[in-house]
Amino acid sequence: MKTVYVTRRESFSASHRLFNPALSDDENIRLFDKCASPNGHGHNYELEVTVAGEPGRETGYVIDLKKLKQIIRGEIISKVDHKHLNYDVEFLRGINPTAENLVVAFWHVLASKISEGRLYSVRLRETENNVVECRGEE
Ligand code: NI
């Protein structure tokens, strides 16, 4: 059997501020530039979640995309859409919300919820040209 990769795309809008509280204001501005501005800024994010596996004998599915959609919306989108990622999201508490840190956090949320196939990658497009991807422990 061949491994097949199934991807669901979802979108959300959120604000964030890149800021490391362990560093001084000057160091934060040097590292994060205008992304550290005190009141934050927003992005229209696109999230792609890929599940890998063999198509089921009976269903022909790796995972029912309806179920994958429900998991992503229920566990991630409903909690981050139109929120401030530094303050409003329980599972992001204490995390500096770079795209890198977001995909790792999203991975941890999703990994245990996907029971058909296996979570293969979580990709986050933060701007037209910037995309970050997590493939777990790989
Ligand atoms: Ni940003």
PDB file of C-alpha atoms and ligand atoms in Angstrom:
ATOM      1  CA  MET A   1       0.000   0.000   0.000  1.00  0.00           C
ATOM      2  CA  LYS A   2       1.100   3.553  -0.640  1.00  0.00           C
ATOM      3  CA  THR A   3       1.117   6.320   1.965  1.00  0.00           C
ATOM      4  CA  VAL A   4      -1.280   9.099   1.012  1.00  0.00           C
ATOM      5  CA  TYR A   5      -1.145  12.654   2.397  1.00  0.00           C
ATOM      6  CA  VAL A   6      -4.425  14.443   3.006  1.00  0.00           C
ATOM      7  CA  THR A   7      -4.459  18.191   3.703  1.00  0.00           C
ATOM      8  CA  ARG A   8      -7.157  20.481   5.056  1.00  0.00           C
ATOM      9  CA  ARG A   9      -6.756  24.262   4.851  1.00  0.00           C
ATOM     10  CA  GLU A  10      -8.423  26.679   7.264  1.00  0.00           C
ATOM     11  CA  SER A  11      -8.019  30.423   7.827  1.00  0.00           C
ATOM     12  CA  PHE A  12      -8.105  32.693  10.822  1.00  0.00           C
ATOM     13  CA  SER A  13      -7.348  36.302  11.673  1.00  0.00           C
ATOM     14  CA  ALA A  14      -5.533  37.200  14.851  1.00  0.00           C
ATOM     15  CA  SER A  15      -3.250  39.763  16.401  1.00  0.00           C
ATOM     16  CA  HIS A  16       0.018  39.218  18.175  1.00  0.00           C
ATOM     17  CA  ARG A  17       3.068  40.942  19.514  1.00  0.00           C
ATOM     18  CA  LEU A  18       6.516  39.377  19.247  1.00  0.00           C
ATOM     19  CA  PHE A  19       8.095  39.997  22.603  1.00  0.00           C
ATOM     20  CA  ASN A  20      10.371  38.088  24.955  1.00  0.00           C
ATOM     21  CA  PRO A  21       9.728  39.297  28.521  1.00  0.00           C
ATOM     22  CA  ALA A  22      13.158  37.987  29.607  1.00  0.00           C
ATOM     23  CA  LEU A  23      14.801  40.684  27.427  1.00  0.00           C
ATOM     24  CA  SER A  24      14.869  44.477  27.714  1.00  0.00           C
ATOM     25  CA  ASP A  25      12.624  46.677  25.578  1.00  0.00           C
ATOM     26  CA  ASP A  26      15.669  47.684  23.520  1.00  0.00           C
ATOM     27  CA  GLU A  27      16.671  44.077  22.898  1.00  0.00           C
ATOM     28  CA  ASN A  28      13.106  43.200  21.919  1.00  0.00           C
ATOM     29  CA  ILE A  29      13.032  46.047  19.397  1.00  0.00           C
ATOM     30  CA  ARG A  30      16.429  44.980  18.039  1.00  0.00           C
ATOM     31  CA  LEU A  31      15.190  41.377  17.623  1.00  0.00           C
ATOM     32  CA  PHE A  32      11.609  41.889  16.546  1.00  0.00           C
ATOM     33  CA  ASP A  33      11.610  45.450  15.150  1.00  0.00           C
ATOM     34  CA  LYS A  34       8.068  46.718  14.499  1.00  0.00           C
ATOM     35  CA  CYS A  35       6.653  43.277  15.374  1.00  0.00           C
ATOM     36  CA  ALA A  36       7.419  44.225  19.005  1.00  0.00           C
ATOM     37  CA  SER A  37       5.299  47.402  18.914  1.00  0.00           C
ATOM     38  CA  PRO A  38       3.390  47.561  22.211  1.00  0.00           C
ATOM     39  CA  ASN A  39      -0.181  47.130  20.981  1.00  0.00           C
ATOM     40  CA  GLY A  40       0.566  44.346  18.503  1.00  0.00           C
ATOM     41  CA  HIS A  41      -0.511  43.931  14.881  1.00  0.00           C
ATOM     42  CA  GLY A  42      -2.619  41.483  12.909  1.00  0.00           C
ATOM     43  CA  HIS A  43      -2.334  38.757  10.284  1.00  0.00           C
ATOM     44  CA  ASN A  44      -4.698  36.769   8.116  1.00  0.00           C
ATOM     45  CA  TYR A  45      -3.249  33.323   8.755  1.00  0.00           C
ATOM     46  CA  GLU A  46      -3.714  30.212   6.675  1.00  0.00           C
ATOM     47  CA  LEU A  47      -3.292  26.887   8.423  1.00  0.00           C
ATOM     48  CA  GLU A  48      -2.728  23.621   6.560  1.00  0.00           C
ATOM     49  CA  VAL A  49      -2.881  20.340   8.429  1.00  0.00           C
ATOM     50  CA  THR A  50      -1.678  17.173   6.675  1.00  0.00           C
ATOM     51  CA  VAL A  51      -2.526  13.658   7.833  1.00  0.00           C
ATOM     52  CA  ALA A  52      -0.648  10.664   6.394  1.00  0.00           C
ATOM     53  CA  GLY A  53      -1.755   7.063   6.121  1.00  0.00           C
ATOM     54  CA  GLU A  54      -3.139   4.338   3.930  1.00  0.00           C
ATOM     55  CA  PRO A  55      -6.662   4.644   2.560  1.00  0.00           C
ATOM     56  CA  GLY A  56      -9.030   2.508   4.634  1.00  0.00           C
ATOM     57  CA  ARG A  57     -10.214  -0.678   2.935  1.00  0.00           C
ATOM     58  CA  GLU A  58     -13.845   0.136   3.544  1.00  0.00           C
ATOM     59  CA  THR A  59     -13.881   3.940   3.281  1.00  0.00           C
ATOM     60  CA  GLY A  60     -11.079   4.680   0.840  1.00  0.00           C
ATOM     61  CA  TYR A  61     -10.198   7.551   3.181  1.00  0.00           C
ATOM     62  CA  VAL A  62      -6.980   8.212   5.118  1.00  0.00           C
ATOM     63  CA  ILE A  63      -9.145  10.384   7.368  1.00  0.00           C
ATOM     64  CA  ASP A  64     -12.622  11.679   6.675  1.00  0.00           C
ATOM     65  CA  LEU A  65     -11.935  15.328   5.729  1.00  0.00           C
ATOM     66  CA  LYS A  66     -15.199  16.318   7.408  1.00  0.00           C
ATOM     67  CA  LYS A  67     -13.786  14.995  10.683  1.00  0.00           C
ATOM     68  CA  LEU A  68     -10.412  16.674  10.100  1.00  0.00           C
ATOM     69  CA  LYS A  69     -12.208  19.967   9.452  1.00  0.00           C
ATOM     70  CA  GLN A  70     -14.191  19.594  12.688  1.00  0.00           C
ATOM     71  CA  ILE A  71     -11.055  18.826  14.699  1.00  0.00           C
ATOM     72  CA  ILE A  72      -9.124  21.812  13.293  1.00  0.00           C
ATOM     73  CA  ARG A  73     -12.039  24.195  13.738  1.00  0.00           C
ATOM     74  CA  GLY A  74     -12.965  22.910  17.180  1.00  0.00           C
ATOM     75  CA  GLU A  75      -9.479  22.668  18.670  1.00  0.00           C
ATOM     76  CA  ILE A  76      -7.684  25.575  16.944  1.00  0.00           C
ATOM     77  CA  ILE A  77      -9.719  27.988  14.821  1.00  0.00           C
ATOM     78  CA  SER A  78     -12.516  28.589  17.336  1.00  0.00           C
ATOM     79  CA  LYS A  79      -9.876  29.422  19.955  1.00  0.00           C
ATOM     80  CA  VAL A  80      -7.604  31.725  17.928  1.00  0.00           C
ATOM     81  CA  ASP A  81      -9.833  33.456  15.350  1.00  0.00           C
ATOM     82  CA  HIS A  82     -10.246  37.186  16.104  1.00  0.00           C
ATOM     83  CA  LYS A  83      -8.169  36.831  19.275  1.00  0.00           C
ATOM     84  CA  HIS A  84      -4.967  38.391  20.550  1.00  0.00           C
ATOM     85  CA  LEU A  85      -2.569  35.436  20.614  1.00  0.00           C
ATOM     86  CA  ASN A  86      -0.482  36.863  23.492  1.00  0.00           C
ATOM     87  CA  TYR A  87      -3.422  37.186  25.872  1.00  0.00           C
ATOM     88  CA  ASP A  88      -6.586  35.368  24.838  1.00  0.00           C
ATOM     89  CA  VAL A  89      -5.658  31.736  24.135  1.00  0.00           C
ATOM     90  CA  GLU A  90      -5.231  29.276  26.996  1.00  0.00           C
ATOM     91  CA  PHE A  91      -2.924  26.846  25.151  1.00  0.00           C
ATOM     92  CA  LEU A  92      -0.635  29.702  24.024  1.00  0.00           C
ATOM     93  CA  ARG A  93      -0.163  31.157  27.475  1.00  0.00           C
ATOM     94  CA  GLY A  94       3.479  32.173  28.077  1.00  0.00           C
ATOM     95  CA  ILE A  95       4.461  31.540  24.437  1.00  0.00           C
ATOM     96  CA  ASN A  96       6.004  34.257  22.250  1.00  0.00           C
ATOM     97  CA  PRO A  97       3.639  33.823  19.271  1.00  0.00           C
ATOM     98  CA  THR A  98       6.069  33.618  16.348  1.00  0.00           C
ATOM     99  CA  ALA A  99       4.806  31.453  13.494  1.00  0.00           C
ATOM    100  CA  GLU A 100       7.365  28.822  14.588  1.00  0.00           C
ATOM    101  CA  ASN A 101       6.052  28.678  18.142  1.00  0.00           C
ATOM    102  CA  LEU A 102       2.464  28.645  16.862  1.00  0.00           C
ATOM    103  CA  VAL A 103       2.942  25.570  14.638  1.00  0.00           C
ATOM    104  CA  VAL A 104       4.583  23.671  17.518  1.00  0.00           C
ATOM    105  CA  ALA A 105       1.692  24.570  19.834  1.00  0.00           C
ATOM    106  CA  PHE A 106      -0.868  23.637  17.162  1.00  0.00           C
ATOM    107  CA  TRP A 107       0.946  20.332  16.613  1.00  0.00           C
ATOM    108  CA  HIS A 108       0.630  19.437  20.296  1.00  0.00           C
ATOM    109  CA  VAL A 109      -3.068  20.308  20.310  1.00  0.00           C
ATOM    110  CA  LEU A 110      -3.850  18.306  17.170  1.00  0.00           C
ATOM    111  CA  ALA A 111      -1.604  15.244  17.543  1.00  0.00           C
ATOM    112  CA  SER A 112      -3.705  13.554  20.229  1.00  0.00           C
ATOM    113  CA  LYS A 113      -7.025  14.347  18.493  1.00  0.00           C
ATOM    114  CA  ILE A 114      -6.285  12.674  15.181  1.00  0.00           C
ATOM    115  CA  SER A 115      -7.217   9.026  15.463  1.00  0.00           C
ATOM    116  CA  GLU A 116      -7.229   8.034  11.788  1.00  0.00           C
ATOM    117  CA  GLY A 117      -3.890   8.175   9.986  1.00  0.00           C
ATOM    118  CA  ARG A 118      -1.125  10.124  11.695  1.00  0.00           C
ATOM    119  CA  LEU A 119      -0.490  13.840  11.895  1.00  0.00           C
ATOM    120  CA  TYR A 120       2.240  14.531   9.322  1.00  0.00           C
ATOM    121  CA  SER A 121       2.597  18.306   9.157  1.00  0.00           C
ATOM    122  CA  VAL A 122       1.189  21.588  10.381  1.00  0.00           C
ATOM    123  CA  ARG A 123       1.904  24.542   8.090  1.00  0.00           C
ATOM    124  CA  LEU A 124       1.146  28.163   8.873  1.00  0.00           C
ATOM    125  CA  ARG A 125       1.209  30.946   6.299  1.00  0.00           C
ATOM    126  CA  GLU A 126       1.602  34.213   8.164  1.00  0.00           C
ATOM    127  CA  THR A 127       2.060  36.484   5.149  1.00  0.00           C
ATOM    128  CA  GLU A 128       1.934  35.947   1.409  1.00  0.00           C
ATOM    129  CA  ASN A 129       5.630  35.039   1.419  1.00  0.00           C
ATOM    130  CA  ASN A 130       6.280  33.526   4.851  1.00  0.00           C
ATOM    131  CA  VAL A 131       5.344  29.932   5.615  1.00  0.00           C
ATOM    132  CA  VAL A 132       6.436  27.833   8.596  1.00  0.00           C
ATOM    133  CA  GLU A 133       5.983  24.075   8.963  1.00  0.00           C
ATOM    134  CA  CYS A 134       6.240  21.582  11.835  1.00  0.00           C
ATOM    135  CA  ARG A 135       6.626  17.839  11.233  1.00  0.00           C
ATOM    136  CA  GLY A 136       6.732  16.760  14.863  1.00  0.00           C
ATOM    137  CA  GLU A 137       9.888  15.025  15.986  1.00  0.00           C
ATOM    138  CA  GLU A 138      11.201  14.497  12.455  1.00  0.00           C
TER     139      GLU A 138
HETATM  140 NI    NI B   1       3.384  39.463  12.995  1.00  0.00          NI
END
